[in-house]
mmCIF file with all atom_site columns, C-alpha atoms in Angstrom:
data_model
loop_
_atom_site.group_PDB
_atom_site.id
_atom_site.type_symbol
_atom_site.label_atom_id
_atom_site.label_alt_id
_atom_site.label_comp_id
_atom_site.label_asym_id
_atom_site.label_entity_id
_atom_site.label_seq_id
_atom_site.pdbx_PDB_ins_code
_atom_site.Cartn_x
_atom_site.Cartn_y
_atom_site.Cartn_z
_atom_site.occupancy
_atom_site.B_iso_or_equiv
_atom_site.pdbx_formal_charge
_atom_site.auth_seq_id
_atom_site.auth_comp_id
_atom_site.auth_asym_id
_atom_site.auth_atom_id
_atom_site.pdbx_PDB_model_num
ATOM 1   C CA . UNK A 1 1   ? -17.939 -31.062 -44.658 1.00 0.00 ? 1430 UNK A CA 1
ATOM 2   C CA . UNK A 1 2   ? -14.754 -33.191 -44.348 1.00 0.00 ? 1431 UNK A CA 1
ATOM 3   C CA . UNK A 1 3   ? -13.092 -34.233 -41.176 1.00 0.00 ? 1432 UNK A CA 1
ATOM 4   C CA . UNK A 1 4   ? -9.970  -31.893 -42.355 1.00 0.00 ? 1433 UNK A CA 1
ATOM 5   C CA . UNK A 1 5   ? -12.075 -28.787 -42.719 1.00 0.00 ? 1434 UNK A CA 1
ATOM 6   C CA . UNK A 1 6   ? -14.107 -29.584 -39.591 1.00 0.00 ? 1435 UNK A CA 1
ATOM 7   C CA . UNK A 1 7   ? -10.691 -29.889 -37.303 1.00 0.00 ? 1436 UNK A CA 1
ATOM 8   C CA . UNK A 1 8   ? -9.498  -26.541 -38.528 1.00 0.00 ? 1437 UNK A CA 1
ATOM 9   C CA . UNK A 1 9   ? -12.844 -24.770 -37.701 1.00 0.00 ? 1438 UNK A CA 1
ATOM 10  C CA . UNK A 1 10  ? -12.610 -26.279 -34.050 1.00 0.00 ? 1439 UNK A CA 1
ATOM 11  C CA . UNK A 1 11  ? -9.230  -25.184 -33.863 1.00 0.00 ? 1440 UNK A CA 1
ATOM 12  C CA . UNK A 1 12  ? -9.998  -21.677 -35.071 1.00 0.00 ? 1441 UNK A CA 1
ATOM 13  C CA . UNK A 1 13  ? -12.899 -21.549 -32.778 1.00 0.00 ? 1442 UNK A CA 1
ATOM 14  C CA . UNK A 1 14  ? -10.819 -22.846 -29.669 1.00 0.00 ? 1443 UNK A CA 1
ATOM 15  C CA . UNK A 1 15  ? -8.340  -19.930 -30.273 1.00 0.00 ? 1444 UNK A CA 1
ATOM 16  C CA . UNK A 1 16  ? -11.111 -17.306 -30.642 1.00 0.00 ? 1445 UNK A CA 1
ATOM 17  C CA . UNK A 1 17  ? -12.314 -18.514 -27.408 1.00 0.00 ? 1446 UNK A CA 1
ATOM 18  C CA . UNK A 1 18  ? -9.008  -18.640 -25.672 1.00 0.00 ? 1447 UNK A CA 1
ATOM 19  C CA . UNK A 1 19  ? -8.299  -14.930 -27.037 1.00 0.00 ? 1448 UNK A CA 1
ATOM 20  C CA . UNK A 1 20  ? -11.555 -14.106 -25.466 1.00 0.00 ? 1449 UNK A CA 1
ATOM 21  C CA . UNK A 1 21  ? -10.938 -15.534 -21.865 1.00 0.00 ? 1450 UNK A CA 1
ATOM 22  C CA . UNK A 1 22  ? -7.453  -13.574 -22.056 1.00 0.00 ? 1451 UNK A CA 1
ATOM 23  C CA . UNK A 1 23  ? -9.012  -10.217 -22.670 1.00 0.00 ? 1452 UNK A CA 1
ATOM 24  C CA . UNK A 1 24  ? -11.542 -10.969 -20.015 1.00 0.00 ? 1453 UNK A CA 1
ATOM 25  C CA . UNK A 1 25  ? -8.778  -11.913 -17.810 1.00 0.00 ? 1454 UNK A CA 1
ATOM 26  C CA . UNK A 1 26  ? -6.554  -8.844  -18.751 1.00 0.00 ? 1455 UNK A CA 1
ATOM 27  C CA . UNK A 1 27  ? -9.545  -6.640  -18.084 1.00 0.00 ? 1456 UNK A CA 1
ATOM 28  C CA . UNK A 1 28  ? -10.156 -7.969  -14.483 1.00 0.00 ? 1457 UNK A CA 1
ATOM 29  C CA . UNK A 1 29  ? -6.344  -8.504  -13.667 1.00 0.00 ? 1458 UNK A CA 1
ATOM 30  C CA . UNK A 1 30  ? -4.859  -5.326  -14.916 1.00 0.00 ? 1459 UNK A CA 1
ATOM 31  C CA . UNK A 1 31  ? -6.603  -2.857  -12.675 1.00 0.00 ? 1460 UNK A CA 1
ATOM 32  C CA . UNK A 1 32  ? -5.776  -5.273  -9.690  1.00 0.00 ? 1461 UNK A CA 1
ATOM 33  C CA . UNK A 1 33  ? -1.961  -5.257  -10.598 1.00 0.00 ? 1462 UNK A CA 1
ATOM 34  C CA . UNK A 1 34  ? -2.331  -1.099  -10.966 1.00 0.00 ? 1463 UNK A CA 1
ATOM 35  C CA . UNK A 1 35  ? -3.855  -0.770  -7.783  1.00 0.00 ? 1464 UNK A CA 1
ATOM 36  C CA . UNK A 1 36  ? -1.311  -3.241  -6.075  1.00 0.00 ? 1465 UNK A CA 1
ATOM 37  C CA . UNK A 1 37  ? 1.627   -1.532  -7.580  1.00 0.00 ? 1466 UNK A CA 1
ATOM 38  C CA . UNK A 1 38  ? 0.448   1.685   -6.850  1.00 0.00 ? 1467 UNK A CA 1
ATOM 39  C CA . UNK A 1 39  ? -0.168  0.915   -3.140  1.00 0.00 ? 1468 UNK A CA 1
ATOM 40  C CA . UNK A 1 40  ? 3.193   -0.437  -2.656  1.00 0.00 ? 1469 UNK A CA 1
ATOM 41  C CA . UNK A 1 41  ? 5.218   2.142   -4.570  1.00 0.00 ? 1470 UNK A CA 1
ATOM 42  C CA . UNK A 1 42  ? 3.050   5.030   -2.161  1.00 0.00 ? 1471 UNK A CA 1
ATOM 43  C CA . UNK A 1 43  ? 4.197   3.198   0.725   1.00 0.00 ? 1472 UNK A CA 1
ATOM 44  C CA . UNK A 1 44  ? 7.824   3.977   0.157   1.00 0.00 ? 1473 UNK A CA 1
ATOM 45  C CA . UNK A 1 45  ? 6.907   7.275   -1.297  1.00 0.00 ? 1474 UNK A CA 1
ATOM 46  C CA . UNK A 1 46  ? 4.951   8.276   1.854   1.00 0.00 ? 1475 UNK A CA 1
ATOM 47  C CA . UNK A 1 47  ? 7.936   6.899   4.255   1.00 0.00 ? 1476 UNK A CA 1
ATOM 48  C CA . UNK A 1 48  ? 10.277  9.191   2.627   1.00 0.00 ? 1477 UNK A CA 1
ATOM 49  C CA . UNK A 1 49  ? 7.829   12.363  3.199   1.00 0.00 ? 1478 UNK A CA 1
ATOM 50  C CA . UNK A 1 50  ? 7.467   11.094  6.743   1.00 0.00 ? 1479 UNK A CA 1
ATOM 51  C CA . UNK A 1 51  ? 11.328  11.420  7.297   1.00 0.00 ? 1480 UNK A CA 1
ATOM 52  C CA . UNK A 1 52  ? 11.289  14.680  5.334   1.00 0.00 ? 1481 UNK A CA 1
ATOM 53  C CA . UNK A 1 53  ? 8.804   15.723  7.907   1.00 0.00 ? 1482 UNK A CA 1
ATOM 54  C CA . UNK A 1 54  ? 10.851  14.426  11.027  1.00 0.00 ? 1483 UNK A CA 1
ATOM 55  C CA . UNK A 1 55  ? 13.919  16.176  9.846   1.00 0.00 ? 1484 UNK A CA 1
ATOM 56  C CA . UNK A 1 56  ? 11.976  19.541  9.045   1.00 0.00 ? 1485 UNK A CA 1
ATOM 57  C CA . UNK A 1 57  ? 10.347  19.481  12.705  1.00 0.00 ? 1486 UNK A CA 1
ATOM 58  C CA . UNK A 1 58  ? 13.825  18.775  14.256  1.00 0.00 ? 1487 UNK A CA 1
ATOM 59  C CA . UNK A 1 59  ? 15.383  21.485  11.984  1.00 0.00 ? 1488 UNK A CA 1
ATOM 60  C CA . UNK A 1 60  ? 12.773  24.323  12.837  1.00 0.00 ? 1489 UNK A CA 1
ATOM 61  C CA . UNK A 1 61  ? 13.327  23.249  16.629  1.00 0.00 ? 1490 UNK A CA 1
ATOM 62  C CA . UNK A 1 62  ? 16.911  23.878  16.167  1.00 0.00 ? 1491 UNK A CA 1
ATOM 63  C CA . UNK A 1 63  ? 16.517  27.245  14.182  1.00 0.00 ? 1492 UNK A CA 1
ATOM 64  C CA . UNK A 1 64  ? 13.028  28.406  14.601  1.00 0.00 ? 1493 UNK A CA 1
ATOM 65  C CA . UNK A 1 65  ? 12.263  28.024  10.744  1.00 0.00 ? 1494 UNK A CA 1
ATOM 66  C CA . UNK A 1 66  ? 12.081  25.192  8.110   1.00 0.00 ? 1495 UNK A CA 1
ATOM 67  C CA . UNK A 1 67  ? 14.146  25.074  5.109   1.00 0.00 ? 1496 UNK A CA 1
ATOM 68  C CA . UNK A 1 68  ? 13.381  24.879  1.476   1.00 0.00 ? 1497 UNK A CA 1
ATOM 69  C CA . UNK A 1 69  ? 16.771  23.243  0.465   1.00 0.00 ? 1498 UNK A CA 1
ATOM 70  C CA . UNK A 1 70  ? 17.891  19.568  0.578   1.00 0.00 ? 1499 UNK A CA 1
ATOM 71  C CA . UNK A 1 71  ? 21.362  20.328  0.666   1.00 0.00 ? 1500 UNK A CA 1
ATOM 72  C CA . UNK A 1 72  ? 20.554  22.471  3.976   1.00 0.00 ? 1501 UNK A CA 1
ATOM 73  C CA . UNK A 1 73  ? 18.792  19.600  5.218   1.00 0.00 ? 1502 UNK A CA 1
ATOM 74  C CA . UNK A 1 74  ? 20.959  16.976  4.628   1.00 0.00 ? 1503 UNK A CA 1
ATOM 75  C CA . UNK A 1 75  ? 24.062  18.904  5.883   1.00 0.00 ? 1504 UNK A CA 1
ATOM 76  C CA . UNK A 1 76  ? 21.789  19.396  9.203   1.00 0.00 ? 1505 UNK A CA 1
ATOM 77  C CA . UNK A 1 77  ? 21.344  15.634  9.582   1.00 0.00 ? 1506 UNK A CA 1
ATOM 78  C CA . UNK A 1 78  ? 24.856  14.818  8.809   1.00 0.00 ? 1507 UNK A CA 1
ATOM 79  C CA . UNK A 1 79  ? 26.719  17.412  10.897  1.00 0.00 ? 1508 UNK A CA 1
ATOM 80  C CA . UNK A 1 80  ? 24.162  18.449  13.545  1.00 0.00 ? 1509 UNK A CA 1
ATOM 81  C CA . UNK A 1 81  ? 24.057  17.852  17.126  1.00 0.00 ? 1510 UNK A CA 1
ATOM 82  C CA . UNK A 1 82  ? 21.407  18.016  19.961  1.00 0.00 ? 1511 UNK A CA 1
ATOM 83  C CA . UNK A 1 83  ? 21.926  18.670  23.493  1.00 0.00 ? 1512 UNK A CA 1
ATOM 84  C CA . UNK A 1 84  ? 20.982  15.857  25.984  1.00 0.00 ? 1513 UNK A CA 1
ATOM 85  C CA . UNK A 1 85  ? 19.083  17.591  28.728  1.00 0.00 ? 1514 UNK A CA 1
ATOM 86  C CA . UNK A 1 86  ? 18.838  16.413  32.146  1.00 0.00 ? 1515 UNK A CA 1
ATOM 87  C CA . UNK A 1 87  ? 15.711  18.191  33.834  1.00 0.00 ? 1516 UNK A CA 1
ATOM 88  C CA . UNK A 1 88  ? 15.387  17.942  37.824  1.00 0.00 ? 1517 UNK A CA 1
ATOM 89  C CA . UNK A 1 89  ? 13.508  19.894  40.042  1.00 0.00 ? 1518 UNK A CA 1
ATOM 90  C CA . UNK A 1 90  ? 14.693  23.313  41.443  1.00 0.00 ? 1519 UNK A CA 1
ATOM 91  C CA . UNK A 1 91  ? 15.706  22.326  45.213  1.00 0.00 ? 1520 UNK A CA 1
ATOM 92  C CA . UNK A 1 92  ? 15.220  25.802  46.190  1.00 0.00 ? 1521 UNK A CA 1
ATOM 93  C CA . UNK A 1 93  ? 11.403  26.248  44.823  1.00 0.00 ? 1522 UNK A CA 1
ATOM 94  C CA . UNK A 1 94  ? 9.056   25.620  47.506  1.00 0.00 ? 1523 UNK A CA 1
ATOM 95  C CA . UNK A 1 95  ? 6.277   25.567  44.629  1.00 0.00 ? 1524 UNK A CA 1
ATOM 96  C CA . UNK A 1 96  ? 7.584   22.520  42.848  1.00 0.00 ? 1525 UNK A CA 1
ATOM 97  C CA . UNK A 1 97  ? 6.930   24.215  39.618  1.00 0.00 ? 1526 UNK A CA 1
ATOM 98  C CA . UNK A 1 98  ? 10.688  25.065  38.715  1.00 0.00 ? 1527 UNK A CA 1
ATOM 99  C CA . UNK A 1 99  ? 13.221  23.064  37.211  1.00 0.00 ? 1528 UNK A CA 1
ATOM 100 C CA . UNK A 1 100 ? 17.027  23.144  36.444  1.00 0.00 ? 1529 UNK A CA 1
ATOM 101 C CA . UNK A 1 101 ? 17.624  22.108  32.879  1.00 0.00 ? 1530 UNK A CA 1
ATOM 102 C CA . UNK A 1 102 ? 21.463  20.773  32.662  1.00 0.00 ? 1531 UNK A CA 1
ATOM 103 C CA . UNK A 1 103 ? 23.080  19.713  29.014  1.00 0.00 ? 1532 UNK A CA 1
ATOM 104 C CA . UNK A 1 104 ? 24.894  16.438  30.049  1.00 0.00 ? 1533 UNK A CA 1
ATOM 105 C CA . UNK A 1 105 ? 25.817  15.130  26.486  1.00 0.00 ? 1534 UNK A CA 1
ATOM 106 C CA . UNK A 1 106 ? 25.145  15.653  22.771  1.00 0.00 ? 1535 UNK A CA 1
ATOM 107 C CA . UNK A 1 107 ? 23.783  13.302  20.267  1.00 0.00 ? 1536 UNK A CA 1
ATOM 108 C CA . UNK A 1 108 ? 23.894  13.615  16.342  1.00 0.00 ? 1537 UNK A CA 1
ATOM 109 C CA . UNK A 1 109 ? 20.818  14.352  14.714  1.00 0.00 ? 1538 UNK A CA 1
ATOM 110 C CA . UNK A 1 110 ? 21.278  11.371  12.329  1.00 0.00 ? 1539 UNK A CA 1
ATOM 111 C CA . UNK A 1 111 ? 21.312  9.105   15.571  1.00 0.00 ? 1540 UNK A CA 1
ATOM 112 C CA . UNK A 1 112 ? 18.219  10.724  17.106  1.00 0.00 ? 1541 UNK A CA 1
ATOM 113 C CA . UNK A 1 113 ? 16.193  10.016  13.774  1.00 0.00 ? 1542 UNK A CA 1
ATOM 114 C CA . UNK A 1 114 ? 17.746  7.327   12.051  1.00 0.00 ? 1543 UNK A CA 1
ATOM 115 C CA . UNK A 1 115 ? 19.788  5.298   14.241  1.00 0.00 ? 1544 UNK A CA 1
ATOM 116 C CA . UNK A 1 116 ? 17.243  2.195   13.954  1.00 0.00 ? 1545 UNK A CA 1
ATOM 117 C CA . UNK A 1 117 ? 16.853  2.178   10.194  1.00 0.00 ? 1546 UNK A CA 1
ATOM 118 C CA . UNK A 1 118 ? 19.610  -0.264  8.734   1.00 0.00 ? 1547 UNK A CA 1
ATOM 119 C CA . UNK A 1 119 ? 21.346  0.692   5.553   1.00 0.00 ? 1548 UNK A CA 1
ATOM 120 C CA . UNK A 1 120 ? 19.580  4.284   5.521   1.00 0.00 ? 1549 UNK A CA 1
ATOM 121 C CA . UNK A 1 121 ? 21.353  6.770   3.081   1.00 0.00 ? 1550 UNK A CA 1
ATOM 122 C CA . UNK A 1 122 ? 20.395  10.209  4.080   1.00 0.00 ? 1551 UNK A CA 1
ATOM 123 C CA . UNK A 1 123 ? 21.503  11.474  0.512   1.00 0.00 ? 1552 UNK A CA 1
ATOM 124 C CA . UNK A 1 124 ? 18.281  9.598   -0.835  1.00 0.00 ? 1553 UNK A CA 1
ATOM 125 C CA . UNK A 1 125 ? 15.806  11.948  1.251   1.00 0.00 ? 1554 UNK A CA 1
ATOM 126 C CA . UNK A 1 126 ? 15.482  14.025  -1.707  1.00 0.00 ? 1555 UNK A CA 1
ATOM 127 C CA . UNK A 1 127 ? 14.895  11.394  -4.140  1.00 0.00 ? 1556 UNK A CA 1
ATOM 128 C CA . UNK A 1 128 ? 11.367  10.026  -4.981  1.00 0.00 ? 1557 UNK A CA 1
ATOM 129 C CA . UNK A 1 129 ? 11.379  6.366   -4.587  1.00 0.00 ? 1558 UNK A CA 1
ATOM 130 C CA . UNK A 1 130 ? 10.660  4.395   -8.081  1.00 0.00 ? 1559 UNK A CA 1
ATOM 131 C CA . UNK A 1 131 ? 11.295  7.821   -10.039 1.00 0.00 ? 1560 UNK A CA 1
ATOM 132 C CA . UNK A 1 132 ? 14.044  8.337   -12.749 1.00 0.00 ? 1561 UNK A CA 1
ATOM 133 C CA . UNK A 1 133 ? 16.115  10.041  -9.870  1.00 0.00 ? 1562 UNK A CA 1
ATOM 134 C CA . UNK A 1 134 ? 13.366  12.930  -9.524  1.00 0.00 ? 1563 UNK A CA 1
ATOM 135 C CA . UNK A 1 135 ? 13.571  14.788  -6.395  1.00 0.00 ? 1564 UNK A CA 1
ATOM 136 C CA . UNK A 1 136 ? 10.919  15.841  -4.182  1.00 0.00 ? 1565 UNK A CA 1
ATOM 137 C CA . UNK A 1 137 ? 9.512   19.614  -4.696  1.00 0.00 ? 1566 UNK A CA 1
ATOM 138 C CA . UNK A 1 138 ? 10.190  21.300  -1.350  1.00 0.00 ? 1567 UNK A CA 1
ATOM 139 C CA . UNK A 1 139 ? 9.363   24.751  -0.282  1.00 0.00 ? 1568 UNK A CA 1
ATOM 140 C CA . UNK A 1 140 ? 9.796   26.773  3.026   1.00 0.00 ? 1569 UNK A CA 1
ATOM 141 C CA . UNK A 1 141 ? 8.529   30.052  4.255   1.00 0.00 ? 1570 UNK A CA 1
ATOM 142 C CA . UNK A 1 142 ? 6.124   31.927  6.260   1.00 0.00 ? 1571 UNK A CA 1
ATOM 143 C CA . UNK A 1 143 ? 2.361   32.819  6.369   1.00 0.00 ? 1572 UNK A CA 1
ATOM 144 C CA . UNK A 1 144 ? 0.471   35.197  8.309   1.00 0.00 ? 1573 UNK A CA 1
ATOM 145 C CA . UNK A 1 145 ? -2.064  33.715  10.736  1.00 0.00 ? 1574 UNK A CA 1
ATOM 146 C CA . UNK A 1 146 ? -3.899  35.947  13.473  1.00 0.00 ? 1575 UNK A CA 1
ATOM 147 C CA . UNK A 1 147 ? -1.384  38.554  13.018  1.00 0.00 ? 1576 UNK A CA 1
ATOM 148 C CA . UNK A 1 148 ? 1.616   36.351  13.571  1.00 0.00 ? 1577 UNK A CA 1
ATOM 149 C CA . UNK A 1 149 ? 4.457   34.995  11.138  1.00 0.00 ? 1578 UNK A CA 1
ATOM 150 C CA . UNK A 1 150 ? 4.183   31.534  11.290  1.00 0.00 ? 1579 UNK A CA 1
ATOM 151 C CA . UNK A 1 151 ? 6.669   29.074  9.332   1.00 0.00 ? 1580 UNK A CA 1
ATOM 152 C CA . UNK A 1 152 ? 5.629   26.341  6.936   1.00 0.00 ? 1581 UNK A CA 1
ATOM 153 C CA . UNK A 1 153 ? 6.981   23.853  4.602   1.00 0.00 ? 1582 UNK A CA 1
ATOM 154 C CA . UNK A 1 154 ? 5.738   21.523  1.904   1.00 0.00 ? 1583 UNK A CA 1
ATOM 155 C CA . UNK A 1 155 ? 7.247   18.430  0.124   1.00 0.00 ? 1584 UNK A CA 1
ATOM 156 C CA . UNK A 1 156 ? 5.443   16.916  -2.812  1.00 0.00 ? 1585 UNK A CA 1
ATOM 157 C CA . UNK A 1 157 ? 5.593   14.743  -5.747  1.00 0.00 ? 1586 UNK A CA 1
ATOM 158 C CA . UNK A 1 158 ? 3.198   14.046  -8.464  1.00 0.00 ? 1587 UNK A CA 1
ATOM 159 C CA . UNK A 1 159 ? 1.815   10.743  -9.604  1.00 0.00 ? 1588 UNK A CA 1
ATOM 160 C CA . UNK A 1 160 ? 3.767   10.885  -12.774 1.00 0.00 ? 1589 UNK A CA 1
ATOM 161 C CA . UNK A 1 161 ? 6.950   10.618  -11.107 1.00 0.00 ? 1590 UNK A CA 1
ATOM 162 C CA . UNK A 1 162 ? 6.617   7.226   -9.394  1.00 0.00 ? 1591 UNK A CA 1
ATOM 163 C CA . UNK A 1 163 ? 3.845   5.842   -11.463 1.00 0.00 ? 1592 UNK A CA 1
ATOM 164 C CA . UNK A 1 164 ? 5.751   6.690   -14.649 1.00 0.00 ? 1593 UNK A CA 1
ATOM 165 C CA . UNK A 1 165 ? 6.438   3.411   -16.039 1.00 0.00 ? 1594 UNK A CA 1
ATOM 166 C CA . UNK A 1 166 ? 2.839   2.209   -15.591 1.00 0.00 ? 1595 UNK A CA 1
ATOM 167 C CA . UNK A 1 167 ? -0.432  2.241   -17.613 1.00 0.00 ? 1596 UNK A CA 1
ATOM 168 C CA . UNK A 1 168 ? -0.326  6.250   -18.667 1.00 0.00 ? 1597 UNK A CA 1
ATOM 169 C CA . UNK A 1 169 ? -4.491  6.045   -19.101 1.00 0.00 ? 1598 UNK A CA 1
ATOM 170 C CA . UNK A 1 170 ? -4.815  4.878   -15.772 1.00 0.00 ? 1599 UNK A CA 1
ATOM 171 C CA . UNK A 1 171 ? -2.248  7.216   -14.199 1.00 0.00 ? 1600 UNK A CA 1
ATOM 172 C CA . UNK A 1 172 ? -3.959  10.159  -16.212 1.00 0.00 ? 1601 UNK A CA 1
ATOM 173 C CA . UNK A 1 173 ? -7.489  9.060   -14.664 1.00 0.00 ? 1602 UNK A CA 1
ATOM 174 C CA . UNK A 1 174 ? -6.000  9.056   -11.126 1.00 0.00 ? 1603 UNK A CA 1
ATOM 175 C CA . UNK A 1 175 ? -4.432  12.502  -11.686 1.00 0.00 ? 1604 UNK A CA 1
ATOM 176 C CA . UNK A 1 176 ? -7.795  13.946  -13.126 1.00 0.00 ? 1605 UNK A CA 1
ATOM 177 C CA . UNK A 1 177 ? -9.962  12.577  -10.118 1.00 0.00 ? 1606 UNK A CA 1
ATOM 178 C CA . UNK A 1 178 ? -7.912  14.377  -7.739  1.00 0.00 ? 1607 UNK A CA 1
ATOM 179 C CA . UNK A 1 179 ? -7.977  17.585  -9.921  1.00 0.00 ? 1608 UNK A CA 1
ATOM 180 C CA . UNK A 1 180 ? -11.740 17.262  -10.118 1.00 0.00 ? 1609 UNK A CA 1
ATOM 181 C CA . UNK A 1 181 ? -11.814 17.130  -6.180  1.00 0.00 ? 1610 UNK A CA 1
ATOM 182 C CA . UNK A 1 182 ? -9.740  20.222  -6.048  1.00 0.00 ? 1611 UNK A CA 1
ATOM 183 C CA . UNK A 1 183 ? -6.762  17.847  -4.266  1.00 0.00 ? 1612 UNK A CA 1
ATOM 184 C CA . UNK A 1 184 ? -3.296  17.628  -5.037  1.00 0.00 ? 1613 UNK A CA 1
ATOM 185 C CA . UNK A 1 185 ? -2.534  15.140  -7.885  1.00 0.00 ? 1614 UNK A CA 1
ATOM 186 C CA . UNK A 1 186 ? 0.271   13.160  -6.013  1.00 0.00 ? 1615 UNK A CA 1
ATOM 187 C CA . UNK A 1 187 ? 1.597   12.636  -2.565  1.00 0.00 ? 1616 UNK A CA 1
ATOM 188 C CA . UNK A 1 188 ? 2.516   15.700  -0.024  1.00 0.00 ? 1617 UNK A CA 1
ATOM 189 C CA . UNK A 1 189 ? 3.381   16.584  3.440   1.00 0.00 ? 1618 UNK A CA 1
ATOM 190 C CA . UNK A 1 190 ? 3.098   20.068  5.104   1.00 0.00 ? 1619 UNK A CA 1
ATOM 191 C CA . UNK A 1 191 ? 1.496   23.413  3.375   1.00 0.00 ? 1620 UNK A CA 1
ATOM 192 C CA . UNK A 1 192 ? 2.456   26.658  2.003   1.00 0.00 ? 1621 UNK A CA 1
ATOM 193 C CA . UNK A 1 193 ? -1.043  28.009  2.598   1.00 0.00 ? 1622 UNK A CA 1
ATOM 194 C CA . UNK A 1 194 ? -1.770  26.820  6.290   1.00 0.00 ? 1623 UNK A CA 1
ATOM 195 C CA . UNK A 1 195 ? 0.444   26.122  9.149   1.00 0.00 ? 1624 UNK A CA 1
ATOM 196 C CA . UNK A 1 196 ? -0.016  22.249  8.848   1.00 0.00 ? 1625 UNK A CA 1
ATOM 197 C CA . UNK A 1 197 ? 2.658   19.405  8.802   1.00 0.00 ? 1626 UNK A CA 1
ATOM 198 C CA . UNK A 1 198 ? 0.232   16.564  8.028   1.00 0.00 ? 1627 UNK A CA 1
ATOM 199 C CA . UNK A 1 199 ? 0.475   14.496  4.730   1.00 0.00 ? 1628 UNK A CA 1
ATOM 200 C CA . UNK A 1 200 ? -2.423  14.250  2.283   1.00 0.00 ? 1629 UNK A CA 1
ATOM 201 C CA . UNK A 1 201 ? -2.232  10.386  2.678   1.00 0.00 ? 1630 UNK A CA 1
ATOM 202 C CA . UNK A 1 202 ? -3.604  10.781  6.188   1.00 0.00 ? 1631 UNK A CA 1
ATOM 203 C CA . UNK A 1 203 ? -6.757  12.380  5.304   1.00 0.00 ? 1632 UNK A CA 1
ATOM 204 C CA . UNK A 1 204 ? -7.504  9.936   2.431   1.00 0.00 ? 1633 UNK A CA 1
#
């Protein structure tokens, strides 16, 4: 075999070896990249769900119910006012158990919740980060517990909304794993079945 043919064979073998190295690298790196990207995105989705929860809890304190409408929730944050109450002991109470509540001022709902958040846009509360302007699914209502009517709410979004541009098979596998465990295939806070304001990421 002449030198020219030997050189061509060596080059071909080197290219094959490089291709195999690339395949091995990709098989190792792709799952890592997928998981890192998923975790980064889920951190922001979870923050939005926490904001929804905080707003719903304050809304309930005001109206004794939750709302299933983002328009209502956003209007409440934008225009709502909360009393600033000064609490002092009742000087006429010798048992020292009674108090006098005096409203001394009012603070906006927005400032009470988000005054420390730079460039926070309340209108983005409804939108799932990294999605194509997909809105969170949100419901509110009542359930019966111990003969009592209990207000509940739920806000959620599936994996496909914020992982839509990642490897489809890996997203499908992730969804299937959660469904096999009879868990919601995505992120959610609250529940329409029980009196809970927990997020499903808090029980992972």
